[in-house]
GROMACS .gro file of C-alpha atoms in nm:
model
  148
    1MET     CA    1  -2.787  -2.607   1.853
    2GLN     CA    2  -2.703  -2.289   1.795
    3PRO     CA    3  -2.861  -1.948   1.991
    4PRO     CA    4  -3.160  -1.759   1.781
    5GLY     CA    5  -2.955  -1.506   1.582
    6THR     CA    6  -2.689  -1.630   1.504
    7ASP     CA    7  -2.531  -1.582   1.185
    8MET     CA    8  -2.397  -1.934   1.070
    9THR     CA    9  -2.272  -1.843   0.715
   10GLY     CA   10  -1.926  -1.922   0.778
   11ILE     CA   11  -2.061  -2.270   0.840
   12CYS     CA   12  -2.039  -2.597   0.632
   13PHE     CA   13  -2.194  -2.889   0.710
   14ARG     CA   14  -2.111  -3.242   0.541
   15ASP     CA   15  -2.196  -3.639   0.691
   16GLN     CA   16  -1.966  -3.771   0.426
   17LEU     CA   17  -2.073  -4.115   0.595
   18TRP     CA   18  -2.467  -4.069   0.537
   19LEU     CA   19  -2.369  -3.952   0.155
   20ASN     CA   20  -2.186  -4.277   0.084
   21THR     CA   21  -2.504  -4.486   0.237
   22TYR     CA   22  -2.799  -4.268   0.106
   23PRO     CA   23  -2.868  -4.089  -0.207
   24LEU     CA   24  -2.943  -3.725  -0.149
   25ASP     CA   25  -3.242  -3.686  -0.324
   26ARG     CA   26  -3.611  -3.496  -0.261
   27ASN     CA   27  -3.781  -3.787  -0.049
   28LEU     CA   28  -3.395  -3.785   0.206
   29VAL     CA   29  -3.271  -3.415   0.202
   30PHE     CA   30  -3.443  -3.322   0.436
   31ASP     CA   31  -3.348  -3.628   0.694
   32TYR     CA   32  -3.042  -3.545   0.551
   33PHE     CA   33  -3.086  -3.195   0.692
   34ALA     CA   34  -3.127  -3.239   0.981
   35LEU     CA   35  -2.815  -3.402   1.094
   36SER     CA   36  -2.696  -3.049   1.080
   37PRO     CA   37  -2.661  -2.738   1.343
   38PHE     CA   38  -2.858  -2.521   1.105
   39TYR     CA   39  -3.182  -2.816   1.179
   40ASP     CA   40  -3.426  -2.614   1.531
   41TRP     CA   41  -3.490  -2.959   1.675
   42THR     CA   42  -3.776  -2.766   1.830
   43CYS     CA   43  -3.962  -2.673   1.461
   44ASN     CA   44  -4.290  -2.802   1.316
   45ASN     CA   45  -4.139  -3.074   1.115
   46GLU     CA   46  -3.964  -3.232   1.412
   47GLN     CA   47  -4.325  -3.259   1.583
   48LEU     CA   48  -4.477  -3.442   1.224
   49ARG     CA   49  -4.079  -3.694   1.233
   50MET     CA   50  -4.223  -3.827   1.598
   51ARG     CA   51  -4.512  -3.852   1.501
   52SER     CA   52  -4.377  -4.075   1.180
   53ILE     CA   53  -4.563  -3.846   0.890
   54HIS     CA   54  -4.316  -3.735   0.614
   55PRO     CA   55  -4.173  -3.402   0.805
   56LEU     CA   56  -4.233  -3.168   0.461
   57ASP     CA   57  -4.569  -3.270   0.450
   58LEU     CA   58  -4.786  -2.929   0.374
   59SER     CA   59  -5.104  -3.112   0.414
   60GLN     CA   60  -5.034  -3.202   0.738
   61LEU     CA   61  -4.775  -2.845   0.871
   62SER     CA   62  -5.036  -2.596   0.705
   63LYS     CA   63  -5.275  -2.671   1.033
   64MET     CA   64  -4.968  -2.623   1.263
   65THR     CA   65  -4.791  -2.253   1.357
   66GLY     CA   66  -4.502  -2.122   1.486
   67MET     CA   67  -4.109  -2.303   1.257
   68GLU     CA   68  -4.123  -2.510   1.013
   69TYR     CA   69  -3.897  -2.599   0.735
   70MET     CA   70  -3.994  -2.588   0.294
   71LEU     CA   71  -3.801  -2.809   0.042
   72SER     CA   72  -3.826  -2.475  -0.220
   73GLU     CA   73  -3.533  -2.568  -0.524
   74VAL     CA   74  -3.455  -2.882  -0.633
   75MET     CA   75  -3.188  -2.954  -0.882
   76GLU     CA   76  -3.152  -3.349  -0.793
   77PRO     CA   77  -2.929  -3.455  -0.698
   78HIS     CA   78  -2.686  -3.139  -0.672
   79LEU     CA   79  -2.885  -2.862  -0.526
   80PHE     CA   80  -3.152  -2.865  -0.288
   81VAL     CA   81  -3.327  -2.483  -0.162
   82ILE     CA   82  -3.439  -2.497   0.192
   83ARG     CA   83  -3.611  -2.233   0.312
   84LYS     CA   84  -3.711  -2.115   0.701
   85GLN     CA   85  -4.019  -1.928   0.758
   86LYS     CA   86  -4.245  -1.886   1.064
   87ARG     CA   87  -4.571  -1.968   0.948
   88ASP     CA   88  -4.880  -1.783   1.118
   89SER     CA   89  -5.201  -1.920   0.956
   90ALA     CA   90  -5.230  -2.252   0.669
   91GLU     CA   91  -5.164  -1.934   0.425
   92LYS     CA   92  -4.966  -1.699   0.612
   93VAL     CA   93  -4.568  -1.719   0.585
   94THR     CA   94  -4.309  -1.489   0.635
   95PRO     CA   95  -3.917  -1.648   0.510
   96MET     CA   96  -3.671  -1.644   0.774
   97LEU     CA   97  -3.405  -1.769   0.621
   98ALA     CA   98  -3.209  -2.018   0.307
   99TYR     CA   99  -2.990  -2.306   0.332
  100TYR     CA  100  -2.895  -2.469   0.046
  101ILE     CA  101  -2.757  -2.825   0.041
  102LEU     CA  102  -2.478  -2.816  -0.326
  103ASP     CA  103  -2.293  -3.184  -0.356
  104GLY     CA  104  -2.316  -3.254  -0.038
  105SER     CA  105  -2.209  -2.987   0.194
  106ILE     CA  106  -2.508  -2.802   0.319
  107TYR     CA  107  -2.430  -2.385   0.399
  108GLN     CA  108  -2.637  -2.049   0.580
  109ALA     CA  109  -2.723  -1.812   0.238
  110PRO     CA  110  -2.651  -1.491   0.379
  111GLN     CA  111  -2.967  -1.288   0.424
  112LEU     CA  112  -3.010  -0.996   0.147
  113CYS     CA  113  -2.942  -0.733   0.352
  114ASN     CA  114  -2.598  -0.839   0.482
  115VAL     CA  115  -2.556  -0.903   0.078
  116PHE     CA  116  -2.595  -0.545   0.039
  117ALA     CA  117  -2.467  -0.396   0.256
  118ALA     CA  118  -2.150  -0.568   0.168
  119ARG     CA  119  -2.149  -0.457  -0.157
  120VAL     CA  120  -2.313  -0.090  -0.092
  121GLY     CA  121  -1.933  -0.080   0.191
  122ARG     CA  122  -1.740  -0.262  -0.097
  123ALA     CA  123  -1.850   0.089  -0.357
  124LEU     CA  124  -1.814   0.312  -0.136
  125TYR     CA  125  -1.432   0.172   0.014
  126TYR     CA  126  -1.383   0.233  -0.436
  127ILE     CA  127  -1.547   0.535  -0.467
  128SER     CA  128  -1.378   0.697  -0.200
  129LYS     CA  129  -1.047   0.525  -0.321
  130ALA     CA  130  -1.050   0.650  -0.663
  131PHE     CA  131  -1.123   1.041  -0.476
  132THR     CA  132  -0.779   1.058  -0.307
  133THR     CA  133  -0.648   0.914  -0.617
  134ALA     CA  134  -0.772   1.167  -0.842
  135ALA     CA  135  -0.703   1.393  -0.580
  136SER     CA  136  -0.360   1.356  -0.579
  137LYS     CA  137  -0.303   1.333  -0.940
  138LEU     CA  138  -0.473   1.707  -0.931
  139GLU     CA  139  -0.182   1.820  -0.647
  140LYS     CA  140   0.096   1.673  -0.811
  141ILE     CA  141  -0.008   1.892  -1.150
  142GLY     CA  142  -0.084   2.192  -0.955
  143TYR     CA  143  -0.403   2.213  -0.898
  144GLY     CA  144  -0.411   2.119  -0.460
  145LYS     CA  145  -0.443   2.482  -0.360
  146TYR     CA  146  -0.732   2.523  -0.576
  147PHE     CA  147  -0.902   2.269  -0.274
  148HIS     CA  148  -0.840   2.359   0.031
   0.00000   0.00000   0.00000
């Protein structure tokens, strides 16, 4: 298990032996996810598994507090989205991370703030490059002396 806060967006997990043995569907996808390095063995779902209760049983999870995983989107058999969330009460949950299973490969989805930061950084780079190019072209045609 990775320490909390570890960025695992560059990791891809795939267990071909498991995939060759079991169907990847809404009933077994959580068991497959639990094999990955993304799975937190201290979560509420694991406590349910140890008591032989289905790990995604919301009637049981809603009575607990702490970290849990929920199956949030399903497009069988190709795409499953699992959300890691912190449960404070039966009604209050805070989304933490999302993972997606695409054709049997599991990935951590990047956090929205990281996506925005990368997009803004790329936009600023191109804006800066455009101004540099414009300034050099203006210099070549003799307007550079007005900008110093």
